[in-house]
Amino acid sequence: MTFKAEYIWIDGTKPTAKLRSKTKILADGAELPTWGFDGSSTNQAEGHASDRVLKPVASYPDPIRGGDDLLVLCEVYDIDGTPHESNTRAALREVAERFAEQESLFGIEQEYTFFQGPRPLGFPEGGFPAPQGGYYCGVGADEIFGRAVVEKHLDNCLAAGLSLSGINAEVMPGQWEFQVGPLGPLEVSDQLWVARWLLYRTAEDFGISATLDPKPVKGDWNGAGAHTNFSTKAMREGYPAIIEAAEALGRDDKPLEHIRNYGAGVEARLTGAHETAPWNAYSYGVSDRGASVRIPWQVEVEQKGYIEDRRPNANVDPYVVTRLIVDTCGAALEKAGLV
Ligand code: ADP
Ligand code: MN
Ligand code: MN
Ligand code: MN
């Protein structure tokens, strides 16, 4: 007998990479082998030397096909065994290893928008719905668009063994959020990519598409972000480490280095309006949803916990955002003796 393994990888499309996948039939009990693909069709190679290598790095029960079938997340390599330039997971592995003793945890809030044809789900033909105000965490057919897809996606993620911690309807009609974590940097990023794949795949069966476009509708409509919540062991145990992490993200050239890697179009989303801080002015504050980094109010009360980096776009690469945060905050906490 056989089972189906859906090999999933991240391509080389710029400025925002896309997910790709294809199916391999394997004999029952078989190990997950290295596989290959045509990199010239995924912006990962030229046609005259097009072979690229897929190395399985994590696998999950496939909730769509069921049975013994698997979803298999892969890293992309060149045929000489070096990580392909699009392989951002390889760089995260090194940084995560270097700061492993600090026991970093991440919870990422993935916002996204459903589309049907050219319009966000819930937007009337040739016009606009009522202004924002009633949609966030709403209920009822006049406020909620796509709940059947959202529920199915949640069930699929849980059946795949992903650590989702919640879902909610967002501020714009057709806009939703799910949260992954708290988990270590590699685990949260792997699971977020697989949860994104499951989102597109689940919505496909409803004839609906989902987008991580950070500003899907221009004008007075909220953008879509990927707030990234972060803690180390020292931050979960005391307030000085919380403050040092929030300070470190604002030091020297760090704000720009992070912003440049927080997803294509981040300047268009971080305008200072719609619960954002302007992209070119770093700030942090307790309970402040208009700051770059928020310290949740209960973290100040309890004098320990985590911080929320509100800047990453919905279309950010989680391998990149977690690497930058671990690197910037890890080095600063180490220097300050807060480990
Ligand atoms: P918001 O109030 O910003 O909408 P959410 O409830 O959507 O917050 O998301 C908060 C995220 O923070 C969740 O993914 C949760 O798992 C994560 N989180 C909670 N505690 C920690 C922690 N100590 N370290 C990192 N992430 C955490
Ligand atoms: Mn949230
Ligand atoms: Mn949100
Ligand atoms: Mn948030």
GROMACS .gro file of C-alpha atoms and ligand atoms in nm:
model
  369
    1MET     CA    1   0.000   0.000   0.000
    2THR     CA    2   0.097   0.361  -0.043
    3PHE     CA    3   0.044   0.707   0.110
    4LYS     CA    4   0.051   1.059  -0.034
    5ALA     CA    5   0.307   1.316   0.081
    6GLU     CA    6   0.239   1.678  -0.016
    7TYR     CA    7   0.584   1.840  -0.041
    8ILE     CA    8   0.548   2.214   0.039
    9TRP     CA    9   0.818   2.474  -0.021
   10ILE     CA   10   0.868   2.850  -0.041
   11ASP     CA   11   0.962   2.982  -0.385
   12GLY     CA   12   1.186   3.265  -0.506
   13THR     CA   13   0.921   3.515  -0.617
   14LYS     CA   14   1.016   3.876  -0.532
   15PRO     CA   15   0.941   4.088  -0.343
   16THR     CA   16   0.713   3.835  -0.170
   17ALA     CA   17   0.772   3.460  -0.193
   18LYS     CA   18   0.486   3.222  -0.275
   19LEU     CA   19   0.405   2.874  -0.149
   20ARG     CA   20   0.435   2.580  -0.390
   21SER     CA   21   0.356   2.212  -0.343
   22LYS     CA   22   0.340   1.882  -0.528
   23THR     CA   23   0.250   1.526  -0.439
   24LYS     CA   24   0.476   1.224  -0.398
   25ILE     CA   25   0.340   0.870  -0.365
   26LEU     CA   26   0.540   0.664  -0.117
   27ALA     CA   27   0.526   0.302   0.003
   28ASP     CA   28   0.372   0.260   0.350
   29GLY     CA   29   0.636   0.308   0.616
   30ALA     CA   30   0.885   0.471   0.376
   31GLU     CA   31   1.115   0.749   0.500
   32LEU     CA   32   1.051   1.092   0.347
   33PRO     CA   33   1.314   1.118   0.073
   34THR     CA   34   1.491   1.421  -0.065
   35TRP     CA   35   1.313   1.528  -0.387
   36GLY     CA   36   1.363   1.777  -0.671
   37PHE     CA   37   1.174   2.030  -0.879
   38ASP     CA   38   1.203   2.267  -1.174
   39GLY     CA   39   1.346   2.585  -1.023
   40SER     CA   40   1.307   2.774  -1.352
   41SER     CA   41   0.929   2.773  -1.295
   42THR     CA   42   0.951   2.912  -0.939
   43ASN     CA   43   1.202   3.197  -0.978
   44GLN     CA   44   1.468   2.975  -0.821
   45ALA     CA   45   1.682   2.884  -1.125
   46GLU     CA   46   1.762   2.957  -1.489
   47GLY     CA   47   1.628   2.714  -1.750
   48HIS     CA   48   1.971   2.579  -1.847
   49ALA     CA   49   2.047   2.457  -1.493
   50SER     CA   50   1.704   2.425  -1.342
   51ASP     CA   51   1.717   2.140  -1.089
   52ARG     CA   52   1.667   2.235  -0.726
   53VAL     CA   53   1.649   2.007  -0.423
   54LEU     CA   54   1.371   1.968  -0.163
   55LYS     CA   55   1.484   1.852   0.182
   56PRO     CA   56   1.201   1.760   0.421
   57VAL     CA   57   1.235   1.942   0.755
   58ALA     CA   58   0.896   1.891   0.922
   59SER     CA   59   0.585   1.682   0.857
   60TYR     CA   60   0.226   1.699   0.974
   61PRO     CA   61  -0.084   1.476   0.931
   62ASP     CA   62  -0.264   1.594   0.615
   63PRO     CA   63  -0.610   1.704   0.736
   64ILE     CA   64  -0.743   1.743   0.380
   65ARG     CA   65  -0.661   1.396   0.248
   66GLY     CA   66  -0.669   1.226   0.590
   67GLY     CA   67  -0.554   0.869   0.656
   68ASP     CA   68  -0.177   0.829   0.668
   69ASP     CA   69  -0.119   1.112   0.421
   70LEU     CA   70   0.123   1.388   0.519
   71LEU     CA   71   0.206   1.753   0.462
   72VAL     CA   72   0.584   1.777   0.427
   73LEU     CA   73   0.752   2.116   0.471
   74CYS     CA   74   1.085   2.144   0.288
   75GLU     CA   75   1.395   2.362   0.263
   76VAL     CA   76   1.528   2.436  -0.086
   77TYR     CA   77   1.891   2.353  -0.172
   78ASP     CA   78   2.115   2.386  -0.474
   79ILE     CA   79   2.239   2.058  -0.621
   80ASP     CA   80   2.584   2.118  -0.466
   81GLY     CA   81   2.426   2.093  -0.117
   82THR     CA   82   2.426   2.463  -0.021
   83PRO     CA   83   2.100   2.628   0.087
   84HIS     CA   84   1.938   2.814  -0.205
   85GLU     CA   85   1.946   3.195  -0.169
   86SER     CA   86   1.566   3.190  -0.117
   87ASN     CA   87   1.610   2.953   0.179
   88THR     CA   88   1.565   3.193   0.471
   89ARG     CA   89   1.510   2.902   0.713
   90ALA     CA   90   1.878   2.808   0.690
   91ALA     CA   91   1.987   3.148   0.829
   92LEU     CA   92   1.730   3.127   1.110
   93ARG     CA   93   1.863   2.784   1.211
   94GLU     CA   94   2.206   2.934   1.282
   95VAL     CA   95   2.078   3.230   1.486
   96ALA     CA   96   1.826   3.019   1.679
   97GLU     CA   97   2.107   2.780   1.768
   98ARG     CA   98   2.339   3.064   1.881
   99PHE     CA   99   2.079   3.203   2.126
  100ALA     CA  100   1.911   2.870   2.215
  101GLU     CA  101   1.993   2.912   2.587
  102GLN     CA  102   1.766   3.218   2.607
  103GLU     CA  103   1.465   2.997   2.519
  104SER     CA  104   1.291   3.243   2.285
  105LEU     CA  105   0.917   3.202   2.228
  106PHE     CA  106   0.702   3.362   1.959
  107GLY     CA  107   0.328   3.402   1.903
  108ILE     CA  108   0.245   3.542   1.558
  109GLU     CA  109  -0.094   3.699   1.475
  110GLN     CA  110  -0.158   3.634   1.107
  111GLU     CA  111  -0.409   3.877   0.954
  112TYR     CA  112  -0.542   3.810   0.603
  113THR     CA  113  -0.824   3.907   0.367
  114PHE     CA  114  -1.062   3.689   0.166
  115PHE     CA  115  -1.133   3.783  -0.193
  116GLN     CA  116  -1.399   3.659  -0.431
  117GLY     CA  117  -1.302   3.768  -0.779
  118PRO     CA  118  -1.171   4.126  -0.773
  119ARG     CA  119  -1.337   4.231  -0.444
  120PRO     CA  120  -1.281   4.157  -0.076
  121LEU     CA  121  -1.549   3.918   0.047
  122GLY     CA  122  -1.842   4.129   0.175
  123PHE     CA  123  -1.768   4.430  -0.048
  124PRO     CA  124  -2.069   4.504  -0.274
  125GLU     CA  125  -2.026   4.521  -0.651
  126GLY     CA  126  -1.914   4.868  -0.757
  127GLY     CA  127  -1.915   5.021  -0.410
  128PHE     CA  128  -1.814   5.000  -0.049
  129PRO     CA  129  -1.971   4.845   0.262
  130ALA     CA  130  -2.059   5.053   0.570
  131PRO     CA  131  -1.744   5.209   0.725
  132GLN     CA  132  -1.532   5.018   0.977
  133GLY     CA  133  -1.660   4.996   1.332
  134GLY     CA  134  -1.887   4.693   1.368
  135TYR     CA  135  -1.693   4.420   1.196
  136TYR     CA  136  -1.412   4.342   1.447
  137CYS     CA  137  -1.513   4.029   1.641
  138GLY     CA  138  -1.864   4.077   1.499
  139VAL     CA  139  -2.149   3.834   1.453
  140GLY     CA  140  -2.428   3.812   1.195
  141ALA     CA  141  -2.456   3.797   0.817
  142ASP     CA  142  -2.441   4.179   0.787
  143GLU     CA  143  -2.097   4.189   0.951
  144ILE     CA  144  -1.930   3.853   0.894
  145PHE     CA  145  -1.809   3.719   0.561
  146GLY     CA  146  -1.638   3.381   0.519
  147ARG     CA  147  -1.690   3.224   0.860
  148ALA     CA  148  -1.747   2.876   0.710
  149VAL     CA  149  -1.400   2.891   0.553
  150VAL     CA  150  -1.243   3.022   0.875
  151GLU     CA  151  -1.394   2.742   1.085
  152LYS     CA  152  -1.284   2.477   0.834
  153HIS     CA  153  -0.932   2.624   0.824
  154LEU     CA  154  -0.912   2.621   1.205
  155ASP     CA  155  -1.024   2.256   1.218
  156ASN     CA  156  -0.772   2.164   0.948
  157CYS     CA  157  -0.486   2.336   1.136
  158LEU     CA  158  -0.575   2.162   1.463
  159ALA     CA  159  -0.607   1.823   1.287
  160ALA     CA  160  -0.259   1.880   1.141
  161GLY     CA  161  -0.130   1.929   1.495
  162LEU     CA  162  -0.051   2.300   1.454
  163SER     CA  163  -0.042   2.512   1.771
  164LEU     CA  164  -0.307   2.771   1.690
  165SER     CA  165  -0.402   2.974   1.996
  166GLY     CA  166  -0.708   3.155   1.857
  167ILE     CA  167  -0.893   3.324   1.569
  168ASN     CA  168  -1.094   3.645   1.531
  169ALA     CA  169  -1.278   3.854   1.274
  170GLU     CA  170  -1.087   4.175   1.195
  171VAL     CA  171  -1.167   4.544   1.150
  172MET     CA  172  -1.241   4.537   0.774
  173PRO     CA  173  -1.514   4.313   0.627
  174GLY     CA  174  -1.366   3.988   0.489
  175GLN     CA  175  -1.054   4.034   0.705
  176TRP     CA  176  -0.962   3.771   0.966
  177GLU     CA  177  -0.679   3.665   1.196
  178PHE     CA  178  -0.538   3.346   1.340
  179GLN     CA  179  -0.260   3.318   1.597
  180VAL     CA  180   0.019   3.057   1.602
  181GLY     CA  181   0.225   2.990   1.913
  182PRO     CA  182   0.381   3.048   2.155
  183LEU     CA  183   0.657   2.829   2.010
  184GLY     CA  184   1.031   2.850   1.942
  185PRO     CA  185   1.143   3.049   1.636
  186LEU     CA  186   1.176   2.755   1.393
  187GLU     CA  187   0.858   2.582   1.506
  188VAL     CA  188   0.641   2.895   1.494
  189SER     CA  189   0.772   2.985   1.148
  190ASP     CA  190   0.731   2.633   1.006
  191GLN     CA  191   0.379   2.613   1.146
  192LEU     CA  192   0.285   2.958   1.016
  193TRP     CA  193   0.392   2.866   0.661
  194VAL     CA  194   0.193   2.540   0.680
  195ALA     CA  195  -0.110   2.724   0.826
  196ARG     CA  196  -0.088   2.969   0.533
  197TRP     CA  197  -0.079   2.678   0.287
  198LEU     CA  198  -0.384   2.527   0.460
  199LEU     CA  199  -0.562   2.864   0.441
  200TYR     CA  200  -0.523   2.888   0.063
  201ARG     CA  201  -0.602   2.517   0.017
  202THR     CA  202  -0.911   2.524   0.239
  203ALA     CA  203  -1.052   2.842   0.079
  204GLU     CA  204  -0.992   2.691  -0.267
  205ASP     CA  205  -1.273   2.440  -0.204
  206PHE     CA  206  -1.512   2.733  -0.138
  207GLY     CA  207  -1.412   2.920  -0.456
  208ILE     CA  208  -1.259   3.191  -0.237
  209SER     CA  209  -0.900   3.316  -0.233
  210ALA     CA  210  -0.706   3.455   0.061
  211THR     CA  211  -0.437   3.722   0.040
  212LEU     CA  212  -0.167   3.846   0.277
  213ASP     CA  213  -0.163   4.181   0.094
  214PRO     CA  214  -0.075   4.433   0.368
  215LYS     CA  215  -0.307   4.702   0.229
  216PRO     CA  216  -0.572   4.523   0.022
  217VAL     CA  217  -0.804   4.826   0.006
  218LYS     CA  218  -0.669   5.180  -0.019
  219GLY     CA  219  -0.817   5.457   0.190
  220ASP     CA  220  -0.984   5.441   0.529
  221TRP     CA  221  -0.960   5.064   0.572
  222ASN     CA  222  -0.723   4.879   0.805
  223GLY     CA  223  -0.421   4.705   0.657
  224ALA     CA  224  -0.319   4.349   0.741
  225GLY     CA  225  -0.028   4.281   0.976
  226ALA     CA  226   0.152   3.997   1.149
  227HIS     CA  227   0.204   4.126   1.504
  228THR     CA  228   0.493   3.926   1.644
  229ASN     CA  229   0.485   3.855   2.018
  230PHE     CA  230   0.821   3.767   2.169
  231SER     CA  231   0.975   3.659   2.498
  232THR     CA  232   1.289   3.500   2.635
  233LYS     CA  233   1.318   3.309   2.961
  234ALA     CA  234   1.452   3.627   3.131
  235MET     CA  235   1.158   3.833   2.993
  236ARG     CA  236   0.911   3.575   3.123
  237GLU     CA  237   1.074   3.612   3.466
  238GLY     CA  238   1.135   3.986   3.507
  239TYR     CA  239   1.068   4.341   3.384
  240PRO     CA  240   1.426   4.466   3.325
  241ALA     CA  241   1.458   4.217   3.037
  242ILE     CA  242   1.123   4.337   2.893
  243ILE     CA  243   1.247   4.697   2.887
  244GLU     CA  244   1.589   4.601   2.749
  245ALA     CA  245   1.428   4.407   2.460
  246ALA     CA  246   1.198   4.702   2.376
  247GLU     CA  247   1.495   4.943   2.395
  248ALA     CA  248   1.720   4.717   2.186
  249LEU     CA  249   1.473   4.717   1.896
  250GLY     CA  250   1.498   5.098   1.885
  251ARG     CA  251   1.877   5.132   1.913
  252ASP     CA  252   2.121   5.251   1.639
  253ASP     CA  253   2.029   5.127   1.292
  254LYS     CA  254   1.800   4.850   1.422
  255PRO     CA  255   1.464   5.017   1.345
  256LEU     CA  256   1.547   5.055   0.975
  257GLU     CA  257   1.713   4.713   0.947
  258HIS     CA  258   1.398   4.553   1.087
  259ILE     CA  259   1.151   4.764   0.887
  260ARG     CA  260   1.332   4.685   0.561
  261ASN     CA  261   1.272   4.314   0.628
  262TYR     CA  262   0.918   4.327   0.769
  263GLY     CA  263   0.738   4.263   0.438
  264ALA     CA  264   0.701   4.437   0.102
  265GLY     CA  265   0.489   4.752   0.122
  266VAL     CA  266   0.539   4.799   0.496
  267GLU     CA  267   0.567   5.180   0.460
  268ALA     CA  268   0.221   5.193   0.302
  269ARG     CA  269   0.071   5.012   0.601
  270LEU     CA  270   0.263   5.184   0.884
  271THR     CA  271   0.128   5.532   0.828
  272GLY     CA  272   0.053   5.629   1.187
  273ALA     CA  273  -0.321   5.578   1.130
  274HIS     CA  274  -0.530   5.259   1.169
  275GLU     CA  275  -0.362   5.137   1.491
  276THR     CA  276  -0.007   5.170   1.355
  277ALA     CA  277   0.303   5.375   1.434
  278PRO     CA  278   0.475   5.555   1.145
  279TRP     CA  279   0.736   5.325   0.989
  280ASN     CA  280   1.019   5.581   1.030
  281ALA     CA  281   0.970   5.664   1.401
  282TYR     CA  282   1.035   5.382   1.648
  283SER     CA  283   0.846   5.389   1.977
  284TYR     CA  284   0.734   5.154   2.250
  285GLY     CA  285   0.475   5.185   2.522
  286VAL     CA  286   0.253   5.005   2.768
  287SER     CA  287  -0.089   4.916   2.624
  288ASP     CA  288  -0.017   5.146   2.326
  289ARG     CA  289  -0.161   5.022   1.996
  290GLY     CA  290  -0.018   5.332   1.830
  291ALA     CA  291   0.340   5.231   1.918
  292SER     CA  292   0.584   5.021   1.713
  293VAL     CA  293   0.621   4.784   2.008
  294ARG     CA  294   0.353   4.734   2.272
  295ILE     CA  295   0.406   4.606   2.624
  296PRO     CA  296   0.068   4.448   2.713
  297TRP     CA  297  -0.089   4.605   3.023
  298GLN     CA  298  -0.088   4.280   3.222
  299VAL     CA  299   0.286   4.247   3.152
  300GLU     CA  300   0.342   4.578   3.331
  301VAL     CA  301   0.111   4.469   3.614
  302GLU     CA  302   0.284   4.133   3.657
  303GLN     CA  303   0.631   4.280   3.581
  304LYS     CA  304   0.710   3.994   3.341
  305GLY     CA  305   0.586   3.836   3.019
  306TYR     CA  306   0.640   3.938   2.655
  307ILE     CA  307   0.642   4.227   2.408
  308GLU     CA  308   0.447   4.271   2.083
  309ASP     CA  309   0.626   4.399   1.772
  310ARG     CA  310   0.332   4.548   1.579
  311ARG     CA  311   0.532   4.641   1.269
  312PRO     CA  312   0.557   4.319   1.061
  313ASN     CA  313   0.327   4.306   0.758
  314ALA     CA  314   0.088   4.018   0.697
  315ASN     CA  315   0.317   3.918   0.406
  316VAL     CA  316   0.635   3.900   0.619
  317ASP     CA  317   0.856   3.590   0.605
  318PRO     CA  318   0.840   3.449   0.961
  319TYR     CA  319   1.189   3.297   0.919
  320VAL     CA  320   1.319   3.652   0.870
  321VAL     CA  321   1.124   3.837   1.141
  322THR     CA  322   1.202   3.578   1.410
  323ARG     CA  323   1.571   3.571   1.310
  324LEU     CA  324   1.603   3.950   1.336
  325ILE     CA  325   1.425   3.968   1.672
  326VAL     CA  326   1.623   3.680   1.825
  327ASP     CA  327   1.945   3.834   1.696
  328THR     CA  328   1.878   4.196   1.806
  329CYS     CA  329   1.721   4.121   2.144
  330GLY     CA  330   1.932   3.812   2.217
  331ALA     CA  331   2.260   4.002   2.173
  332ALA     CA  332   2.136   4.300   2.379
  333LEU     CA  333   2.007   4.082   2.664
  334GLU     CA  334   2.333   3.889   2.666
  335LYS     CA  335   2.533   4.214   2.683
  336ALA     CA  336   2.314   4.343   2.966
  337GLY     CA  337   2.353   4.017   3.158
  338LEU     CA  338   1.978   3.956   3.137
  339VAL     CA  339   1.985   3.589   3.041
  340ADP     P1  340  -0.374   4.099   2.059
  340ADP     O1  341  -0.432   4.148   2.189
  340ADP     O2  342  -0.256   4.179   2.018
  340ADP     O3  343  -0.477   4.085   1.951
  340ADP     P2  344  -0.354   3.804   2.044
  340ADP     O4  345  -0.431   3.737   2.153
  340ADP     O5  346  -0.413   3.805   1.909
  340ADP     O6  347  -0.315   3.953   2.095
  340ADP     O7  348  -0.212   3.736   2.030
  340ADP     C1  349  -0.122   3.726   2.135
  340ADP     C2  350  -0.016   3.624   2.098
  340ADP     O8  351   0.086   3.628   2.196
  340ADP     C3  352  -0.066   3.481   2.093
  340ADP     O9  353  -0.020   3.419   1.975
  340ADP     C4  354   0.000   3.418   2.215
  340ADP    O10  355   0.028   3.282   2.195
  340ADP     C5  356   0.128   3.498   2.223
  340ADP     N1  357   0.197   3.491   2.352
  340ADP     C6  358   0.143   3.481   2.476
  340ADP     N2  359   0.237   3.473   2.571
  340ADP     C7  360   0.358   3.479   2.507
  340ADP     C8  361   0.495   3.475   2.549
  340ADP     N3  362   0.530   3.467   2.677
  340ADP     N4  363   0.591   3.484   2.454
  340ADP     C9  364   0.558   3.497   2.324
  340ADP     N5  365   0.431   3.499   2.278
  340ADP    C10  366   0.332   3.491   2.367
  341MN      MN  367  -0.468   3.964   1.777
  342MN      MN  368  -0.538   4.181   1.467
  343MN      MN  369  -0.179   4.224   1.825
   0.00000   0.00000   0.00000
